[in-house]
Amino acid sequence: PGAVHRPANNERESAFLRFVSSPMIAVPALVKLLPKVLLAGALLRRSASVAPAAASAALMRPARAGPSDEGSAVQALREALTASGLGDASLWGVPLTGESGAPLLRQFLRARRWCVDDARRMLQGTLRWRRENRVDELSSMSNFGEGMPLDKIIGKAGAGPLVLATLPGRAALADVNRFVRWRIAMQEAAIRTLCLTQSSPAFTLVMDVSGLRRFHLSKEARLCTAELSRVMQAYYPDFLAKTLVVNTPPAFACAWSLLRPLLPPALLVKLQLQKGPPPDAIADACGPSGSPVPS
């Protein structure tokens, strides 16, 4: 009851969008797949048919409920949480079943393509996981060890705060659990800067990949990013308004030009790659109240 229709393949779509929207996960993977991307892109460029690209874009375009359906889904999720004994539950300081919790409930409903039962299960699992792993305590930590730099929140972008992140050092990839806890702490810090009681709270991420090295493509790196992807998919809705990847290696420009036509428009709006440090693009992301990115 209360579920809004969603396509059968939406979990696969959601996982794909999360993967390519998170540079901490996608950038090393893109480098690893670069030869295959170049070959596939070249073959597709030589093909006269554009049907596969159009079909891909249609497949990846998320289904949206209308305004009346959204309101009904939010109310149904409130009732489902209350019936599950979570009527008094709160998340990031926001009471989930109160009026102020509606924007946050919408975030979880979007993460599960407006299926109320799936969103309820996601919220139940999130609250249990946070309690068992004492996630709230991570936001107060300031030292995670060698190779784990803290993200910097430097200003306000048009859609929310601007978060600067860099790639981890080699030592950060030696322990999967420690790596995941570090990235969770950074995610929590960014979320707590948002006004979660307003519509569609989100932040802009600027990812500096100038430190990309061979060890970022290692088996250890893949294990770390695979576990991080699983955690983010299971316990976090999407709070990312846009990702700007700067200082990308030269080969990225070629790979991106071949890959770009195959990606859905909704993703291209959220993910941008730059070959160097782009003052204009960063200034646009920061907005008038933002600070310049340190060199």
mmCIF file of C-alpha atoms in Angstrom:
data_model
loop_
_atom_site.group_PDB
_atom_site.id
_atom_site.type_symbol
_atom_site.label_atom_id
_atom_site.label_comp_id
_atom_site.label_asym_id
_atom_site.label_seq_id
_atom_site.Cartn_x
_atom_site.Cartn_y
_atom_site.Cartn_z
ATOM 1 C CA PRO A 1 0.000 0.000 0.000
ATOM 2 C CA GLY A 2 1.161 3.513 -0.804
ATOM 3 C CA ALA A 3 3.766 2.396 -3.326
ATOM 4 C CA VAL A 4 4.184 4.420 -6.500
ATOM 5 C CA HIS A 5 4.893 2.443 -9.663
ATOM 6 C CA ARG A 6 8.553 2.185 -10.602
ATOM 7 C CA PRO A 7 10.351 0.323 -13.401
ATOM 8 C CA ALA A 8 11.681 -3.125 -12.585
ATOM 9 C CA ASN A 9 15.274 -2.163 -13.344
ATOM 10 C CA ASN A 10 15.405 0.945 -11.120
ATOM 11 C CA GLU A 11 17.831 -0.528 -8.563
ATOM 12 C CA ARG A 12 20.328 -1.132 -11.366
ATOM 13 C CA GLU A 13 19.831 2.429 -12.640
ATOM 14 C CA SER A 14 20.281 3.875 -9.153
ATOM 15 C CA ALA A 15 23.475 1.911 -8.589
ATOM 16 C CA PHE A 16 24.873 3.096 -11.937
ATOM 17 C CA LEU A 17 24.065 6.741 -11.245
ATOM 18 C CA ARG A 18 25.636 6.555 -7.781
ATOM 19 C CA PHE A 19 28.745 4.901 -9.218
ATOM 20 C CA VAL A 20 29.473 7.459 -11.889
ATOM 21 C CA SER A 21 28.381 10.413 -9.734
ATOM 22 C CA SER A 22 30.926 9.642 -7.006
ATOM 23 C CA PRO A 23 34.459 10.486 -8.139
ATOM 24 C CA MET A 24 36.013 8.774 -5.115
ATOM 25 C CA ILE A 25 34.612 5.581 -6.636
ATOM 26 C CA ALA A 26 34.399 6.313 -10.356
ATOM 27 C CA VAL A 27 37.637 8.139 -11.152
ATOM 28 C CA PRO A 28 40.017 5.228 -10.411
ATOM 29 C CA ALA A 29 37.628 2.832 -12.140
ATOM 30 C CA LEU A 30 37.459 5.057 -15.234
ATOM 31 C CA VAL A 31 41.251 5.068 -15.500
ATOM 32 C CA LYS A 32 41.316 1.270 -15.214
ATOM 33 C CA LEU A 33 38.719 0.936 -17.985
ATOM 34 C CA LEU A 34 40.243 3.643 -20.169
ATOM 35 C CA PRO A 35 41.547 1.344 -22.967
ATOM 36 C CA LYS A 36 38.157 -0.368 -23.284
ATOM 37 C CA VAL A 37 36.350 2.978 -23.206
ATOM 38 C CA LEU A 38 38.561 4.324 -25.982
ATOM 39 C CA LEU A 39 38.007 1.240 -28.155
ATOM 40 C CA ALA A 40 34.257 1.141 -27.563
ATOM 41 C CA GLY A 41 33.943 4.870 -28.156
ATOM 42 C CA ALA A 42 35.855 4.672 -31.418
ATOM 43 C CA LEU A 43 33.647 1.863 -32.690
ATOM 44 C CA LEU A 44 30.496 3.711 -31.684
ATOM 45 C CA ARG A 45 31.699 6.903 -33.352
ATOM 46 C CA ARG A 46 32.085 4.968 -36.606
ATOM 47 C CA SER A 47 28.606 3.560 -36.351
ATOM 48 C CA ALA A 48 25.913 5.380 -38.269
ATOM 49 C CA SER A 49 23.171 4.387 -35.884
ATOM 50 C CA VAL A 50 22.474 6.476 -32.792
ATOM 51 C CA ALA A 51 19.767 4.136 -31.527
ATOM 52 C CA PRO A 52 21.932 2.463 -28.846
ATOM 53 C CA ALA A 53 22.836 5.818 -27.295
ATOM 54 C CA ALA A 54 19.223 6.961 -27.362
ATOM 55 C CA ALA A 55 18.087 3.697 -25.825
ATOM 56 C CA SER A 56 20.732 4.017 -23.111
ATOM 57 C CA ALA A 57 19.615 7.541 -22.272
ATOM 58 C CA ALA A 58 15.992 6.434 -22.094
ATOM 59 C CA LEU A 59 16.888 3.478 -19.897
ATOM 60 C CA MET A 60 18.854 5.599 -17.417
ATOM 61 C CA ARG A 61 16.315 8.429 -17.181
ATOM 62 C CA PRO A 62 14.734 8.133 -13.719
ATOM 63 C CA ALA A 63 10.965 7.873 -13.438
ATOM 64 C CA ARG A 64 9.426 10.769 -11.494
ATOM 65 C CA ALA A 65 6.173 10.930 -9.655
ATOM 66 C CA GLY A 66 3.889 13.909 -10.098
ATOM 67 C CA PRO A 67 3.440 16.448 -7.279
ATOM 68 C CA SER A 68 0.272 14.771 -6.008
ATOM 69 C CA ASP A 69 1.973 11.360 -6.038
ATOM 70 C CA GLU A 70 4.974 12.769 -4.149
ATOM 71 C CA GLY A 71 2.776 14.121 -1.387
ATOM 72 C CA SER A 72 0.894 10.845 -1.119
ATOM 73 C CA ALA A 73 4.123 8.861 -1.027
ATOM 74 C CA VAL A 74 5.545 11.053 1.764
ATOM 75 C CA GLN A 75 2.399 10.628 3.849
ATOM 76 C CA ALA A 76 2.357 6.881 3.211
ATOM 77 C CA LEU A 77 5.993 6.647 4.299
ATOM 78 C CA ARG A 78 5.202 8.556 7.505
ATOM 79 C CA GLU A 79 2.428 6.109 8.283
ATOM 80 C CA ALA A 80 4.640 3.116 7.454
ATOM 81 C CA LEU A 81 7.378 4.375 9.789
ATOM 82 C CA THR A 82 4.876 4.964 12.592
ATOM 83 C CA ALA A 83 3.408 1.490 12.128
ATOM 84 C CA SER A 84 6.954 0.077 12.311
ATOM 85 C CA GLY A 85 7.573 1.729 15.679
ATOM 86 C CA LEU A 86 9.684 4.575 14.259
ATOM 87 C CA GLY A 87 7.214 7.385 14.809
ATOM 88 C CA ASP A 88 9.646 9.172 17.140
ATOM 89 C CA ALA A 89 12.785 8.453 15.116
ATOM 90 C CA SER A 90 15.032 11.263 13.914
ATOM 91 C CA LEU A 91 17.956 11.396 11.495
ATOM 92 C CA TRP A 92 20.622 14.137 11.392
ATOM 93 C CA GLY A 93 18.541 15.958 13.993
ATOM 94 C CA VAL A 94 15.364 15.959 11.873
ATOM 95 C CA PRO A 95 12.192 14.213 13.202
ATOM 96 C CA LEU A 96 11.290 11.861 10.370
ATOM 97 C CA THR A 97 7.508 11.796 10.814
ATOM 98 C CA GLY A 98 7.056 15.516 11.544
ATOM 99 C CA GLU A 99 6.267 18.144 8.930
ATOM 100 C CA SER A 100 9.907 19.290 8.914
ATOM 101 C CA GLY A 101 10.970 15.762 7.936
ATOM 102 C CA ALA A 102 9.121 15.777 4.594
ATOM 103 C CA PRO A 103 12.159 16.886 2.487
ATOM 104 C CA LEU A 104 14.304 14.144 4.034
ATOM 105 C CA LEU A 105 11.624 11.519 3.428
ATOM 106 C CA ARG A 106 11.509 12.655 -0.206
ATOM 107 C CA GLN A 107 15.265 12.052 -0.469
ATOM 108 C CA PHE A 108 14.823 8.439 0.664
ATOM 109 C CA LEU A 109 11.829 7.962 -1.618
ATOM 110 C CA ARG A 110 13.857 9.226 -4.582
ATOM 111 C CA ALA A 111 16.653 6.822 -3.645
ATOM 112 C CA ARG A 112 14.153 3.972 -3.995
ATOM 113 C CA ARG A 113 12.248 5.375 -6.980
ATOM 114 C CA TRP A 114 9.196 6.343 -4.916
ATOM 115 C CA CYS A 115 8.458 2.849 -3.666
ATOM 116 C CA VAL A 116 7.213 3.419 -0.103
ATOM 117 C CA ASP A 117 7.997 -0.099 1.133
ATOM 118 C CA ASP A 118 11.557 0.070 -0.217
ATOM 119 C CA ALA A 119 12.083 3.537 1.284
ATOM 120 C CA ARG A 120 10.794 2.320 4.671
ATOM 121 C CA ARG A 121 13.165 -0.636 4.588
ATOM 122 C CA MET A 122 16.041 1.653 3.603
ATOM 123 C CA LEU A 123 15.285 4.003 6.505
ATOM 124 C CA GLN A 124 14.956 1.132 8.970
ATOM 125 C CA GLY A 125 18.254 -0.323 7.782
ATOM 126 C CA THR A 126 19.940 3.098 7.893
ATOM 127 C CA LEU A 127 18.868 3.790 11.471
ATOM 128 C CA ARG A 128 19.931 0.316 12.616
ATOM 129 C CA TRP A 129 23.277 0.542 10.791
ATOM 130 C CA ARG A 130 24.014 3.992 12.250
ATOM 131 C CA ARG A 131 23.228 2.773 15.770
ATOM 132 C CA GLU A 132 25.320 -0.390 15.485
ATOM 133 C CA ASN A 133 28.310 1.426 13.956
ATOM 134 C CA ARG A 134 28.034 4.580 16.103
ATOM 135 C CA VAL A 135 28.087 6.720 13.003
ATOM 136 C CA ASP A 136 27.094 9.915 14.829
ATOM 137 C CA GLU A 137 30.414 9.827 16.681
ATOM 138 C CA LEU A 138 32.425 9.912 13.438
ATOM 139 C CA SER A 139 31.528 13.526 12.665
ATOM 140 C CA SER A 140 33.517 14.735 15.682
ATOM 141 C CA MET A 141 36.745 12.960 14.611
ATOM 142 C CA SER A 142 39.526 15.056 13.081
ATOM 143 C CA ASN A 143 42.327 12.520 12.554
ATOM 144 C CA PHE A 144 41.818 9.296 10.604
ATOM 145 C CA GLY A 145 45.434 8.416 10.024
ATOM 146 C CA GLU A 146 48.015 8.682 7.287
ATOM 147 C CA GLY A 147 46.763 9.268 3.760
ATOM 148 C CA MET A 148 43.252 10.315 4.816
ATOM 149 C CA PRO A 149 42.967 14.098 4.332
ATOM 150 C CA LEU A 150 39.936 15.946 5.622
ATOM 151 C CA ASP A 151 37.558 17.421 3.064
ATOM 152 C CA LYS A 152 37.281 21.210 3.122
ATOM 153 C CA ILE A 153 33.947 23.002 3.101
ATOM 154 C CA ILE A 154 34.816 26.427 1.766
ATOM 155 C CA GLY A 155 31.629 28.212 0.851
ATOM 156 C CA LYS A 156 28.150 28.130 -0.541
ATOM 157 C CA ALA A 157 27.411 26.931 -4.046
ATOM 158 C CA GLY A 158 24.141 27.676 -5.795
ATOM 159 C CA ALA A 159 22.693 24.358 -4.632
ATOM 160 C CA GLY A 160 24.414 24.232 -1.227
ATOM 161 C CA PRO A 161 27.892 24.072 0.329
ATOM 162 C CA LEU A 162 31.018 23.510 -1.750
ATOM 163 C CA VAL A 163 33.098 20.518 -0.582
ATOM 164 C CA LEU A 164 36.734 20.080 -1.658
ATOM 165 C CA ALA A 165 38.099 16.527 -1.644
ATOM 166 C CA THR A 166 41.392 14.904 -2.646
ATOM 167 C CA LEU A 167 42.332 11.316 -3.402
ATOM 168 C CA PRO A 168 43.523 9.141 -0.508
ATOM 169 C CA GLY A 169 47.154 8.213 0.090
ATOM 170 C CA ARG A 170 48.500 4.679 -0.263
ATOM 171 C CA ALA A 171 48.223 3.978 3.498
ATOM 172 C CA ALA A 172 44.486 4.719 3.429
ATOM 173 C CA LEU A 173 43.839 1.721 1.160
ATOM 174 C CA ALA A 174 45.440 -0.860 3.462
ATOM 175 C CA ASP A 175 42.350 -1.205 5.666
ATOM 176 C CA VAL A 176 38.908 -1.340 4.035
ATOM 177 C CA ASN A 177 36.977 -0.609 7.237
ATOM 178 C CA ARG A 178 39.150 2.375 8.122
ATOM 179 C CA PHE A 179 38.830 3.730 4.569
ATOM 180 C CA VAL A 180 35.041 3.429 4.624
ATOM 181 C CA ARG A 181 34.768 5.054 8.068
ATOM 182 C CA TRP A 182 36.892 7.974 6.823
ATOM 183 C CA ARG A 183 34.668 8.561 3.797
ATOM 184 C CA ILE A 184 31.515 8.153 5.911
ATOM 185 C CA ALA A 185 32.833 10.808 8.309
ATOM 186 C CA MET A 186 33.431 13.179 5.379
ATOM 187 C CA GLN A 187 29.946 12.464 4.041
ATOM 188 C CA GLU A 188 28.442 13.117 7.468
ATOM 189 C CA ALA A 189 30.321 16.420 7.798
ATOM 190 C CA ALA A 190 28.980 17.573 4.430
ATOM 191 C CA ILE A 191 25.408 16.487 5.211
ATOM 192 C CA ARG A 192 25.416 18.353 8.521
ATOM 193 C CA THR A 193 26.091 21.624 6.674
ATOM 194 C CA LEU A 194 22.849 21.214 4.720
ATOM 195 C CA CYS A 195 19.452 22.548 5.668
ATOM 196 C CA LEU A 196 17.678 19.197 5.623
ATOM 197 C CA THR A 197 14.259 20.746 6.227
ATOM 198 C CA GLN A 198 14.352 22.551 2.876
ATOM 199 C CA SER A 199 13.516 21.022 -0.486
ATOM 200 C CA SER A 200 16.226 18.889 -2.151
ATOM 201 C CA PRO A 201 19.186 19.589 0.166
ATOM 202 C CA ALA A 202 22.476 18.990 -1.666
ATOM 203 C CA PHE A 203 26.133 19.998 -1.847
ATOM 204 C CA THR A 204 28.607 20.481 -4.708
ATOM 205 C CA LEU A 205 31.758 18.351 -4.695
ATOM 206 C CA VAL A 206 35.043 19.516 -6.222
ATOM 207 C CA MET A 207 37.365 16.526 -6.573
ATOM 208 C CA ASP A 208 41.069 17.155 -7.191
ATOM 209 C CA VAL A 209 42.630 14.116 -8.898
ATOM 210 C CA SER A 210 46.078 15.623 -9.495
ATOM 211 C CA GLY A 211 47.454 13.023 -7.073
ATOM 212 C CA LEU A 212 46.188 10.043 -9.076
ATOM 213 C CA ARG A 213 48.770 7.230 -8.912
ATOM 214 C CA ARG A 214 49.039 3.557 -9.861
ATOM 215 C CA PHE A 215 48.085 2.405 -6.374
ATOM 216 C CA HIS A 216 44.671 4.079 -6.842
ATOM 217 C CA LEU A 217 44.001 1.350 -9.445
ATOM 218 C CA SER A 218 45.208 -1.540 -7.290
ATOM 219 C CA LYS A 219 43.221 -4.462 -5.953
ATOM 220 C CA GLU A 220 43.216 -2.822 -2.515
ATOM 221 C CA ALA A 221 41.716 0.351 -3.980
ATOM 222 C CA ARG A 222 39.011 -1.640 -5.755
ATOM 223 C CA LEU A 223 38.097 -3.454 -2.528
ATOM 224 C CA CYS A 224 37.841 -0.165 -0.659
ATOM 225 C CA THR A 225 35.722 1.552 -3.293
ATOM 226 C CA ALA A 226 33.461 -1.483 -3.746
ATOM 227 C CA GLU A 227 32.627 -1.524 -0.026
ATOM 228 C CA LEU A 228 32.154 2.248 0.019
ATOM 229 C CA SER A 229 29.781 2.000 -2.943
ATOM 230 C CA ARG A 230 27.772 -0.704 -1.154
ATOM 231 C CA VAL A 231 27.443 1.381 2.009
ATOM 232 C CA MET A 232 26.458 4.549 0.178
ATOM 233 C CA GLN A 233 23.888 2.701 -1.903
ATOM 234 C CA ALA A 234 22.339 1.001 1.119
ATOM 235 C CA TYR A 235 22.285 3.779 3.722
ATOM 236 C CA TYR A 236 22.462 7.212 2.080
ATOM 237 C CA PRO A 237 20.138 9.029 -0.301
ATOM 238 C CA ASP A 238 21.698 11.301 -2.902
ATOM 239 C CA PHE A 239 22.833 14.650 -1.476
ATOM 240 C CA LEU A 240 25.114 15.490 -4.392
ATOM 241 C CA ALA A 241 24.018 18.431 -6.546
ATOM 242 C CA LYS A 242 27.040 18.435 -8.840
ATOM 243 C CA THR A 243 30.555 16.985 -9.055
ATOM 244 C CA LEU A 244 33.409 18.922 -10.626
ATOM 245 C CA VAL A 245 36.516 16.757 -11.184
ATOM 246 C CA VAL A 246 39.584 18.967 -11.665
ATOM 247 C CA ASN A 247 43.217 18.386 -12.660
ATOM 248 C CA THR A 248 42.284 15.241 -14.578
ATOM 249 C CA PRO A 249 45.022 13.347 -16.485
ATOM 250 C CA PRO A 250 45.336 14.233 -20.214
ATOM 251 C CA ALA A 251 43.878 10.900 -21.357
ATOM 252 C CA PHE A 252 40.635 11.747 -19.568
ATOM 253 C CA ALA A 253 39.740 14.429 -22.103
ATOM 254 C CA CYS A 254 39.745 11.910 -24.961
ATOM 255 C CA ALA A 255 37.931 9.227 -22.967
ATOM 256 C CA TRP A 256 35.335 11.688 -21.710
ATOM 257 C CA SER A 257 34.590 13.006 -25.213
ATOM 258 C CA LEU A 258 33.876 9.434 -26.347
ATOM 259 C CA LEU A 259 31.890 8.465 -23.279
ATOM 260 C CA ARG A 260 29.863 11.662 -22.934
ATOM 261 C CA PRO A 261 27.383 11.020 -25.806
ATOM 262 C CA LEU A 262 26.428 7.676 -24.232
ATOM 263 C CA LEU A 263 25.485 9.089 -20.822
ATOM 264 C CA PRO A 264 22.011 10.301 -19.826
ATOM 265 C CA PRO A 265 21.496 14.091 -19.674
ATOM 266 C CA ALA A 266 20.612 13.926 -15.972
ATOM 267 C CA LEU A 267 24.069 12.540 -15.231
ATOM 268 C CA LEU A 268 25.921 15.030 -17.445
ATOM 269 C CA VAL A 269 24.359 17.878 -15.481
ATOM 270 C CA LYS A 270 25.774 16.428 -12.259
ATOM 271 C CA LEU A 271 29.251 15.356 -13.415
ATOM 272 C CA GLN A 272 31.824 17.621 -15.078
ATOM 273 C CA LEU A 273 35.500 16.919 -15.831
ATOM 274 C CA GLN A 274 38.182 19.578 -16.248
ATOM 275 C CA LYS A 275 41.767 19.038 -17.492
ATOM 276 C CA GLY A 276 43.246 21.659 -15.154
ATOM 277 C CA PRO A 277 42.301 23.955 -12.302
ATOM 278 C CA PRO A 278 39.427 25.950 -13.843
ATOM 279 C CA PRO A 279 38.995 29.281 -12.006
ATOM 280 C CA ASP A 280 35.815 30.239 -13.856
ATOM 281 C CA ALA A 281 34.064 26.898 -13.313
ATOM 282 C CA ILE A 282 35.002 26.858 -9.630
ATOM 283 C CA ALA A 283 33.923 30.466 -9.196
ATOM 284 C CA ASP A 284 30.548 29.569 -10.702
ATOM 285 C CA ALA A 285 30.230 26.617 -8.317
ATOM 286 C CA CYS A 286 31.160 28.709 -5.277
ATOM 287 C CA GLY A 287 28.852 31.597 -6.026
ATOM 288 C CA PRO A 288 29.388 35.147 -4.735
ATOM 289 C CA SER A 289 29.898 34.049 -1.119
ATOM 290 C CA GLY A 290 32.358 31.248 -1.881
ATOM 291 C CA SER A 291 36.097 31.200 -1.390
ATOM 292 C CA PRO A 292 38.696 30.395 -4.058
ATOM 293 C CA VAL A 293 40.091 26.885 -4.207
ATOM 294 C CA PRO A 294 43.624 26.783 -2.802
ATOM 295 C CA SER A 295 46.313 25.842 -5.330
#
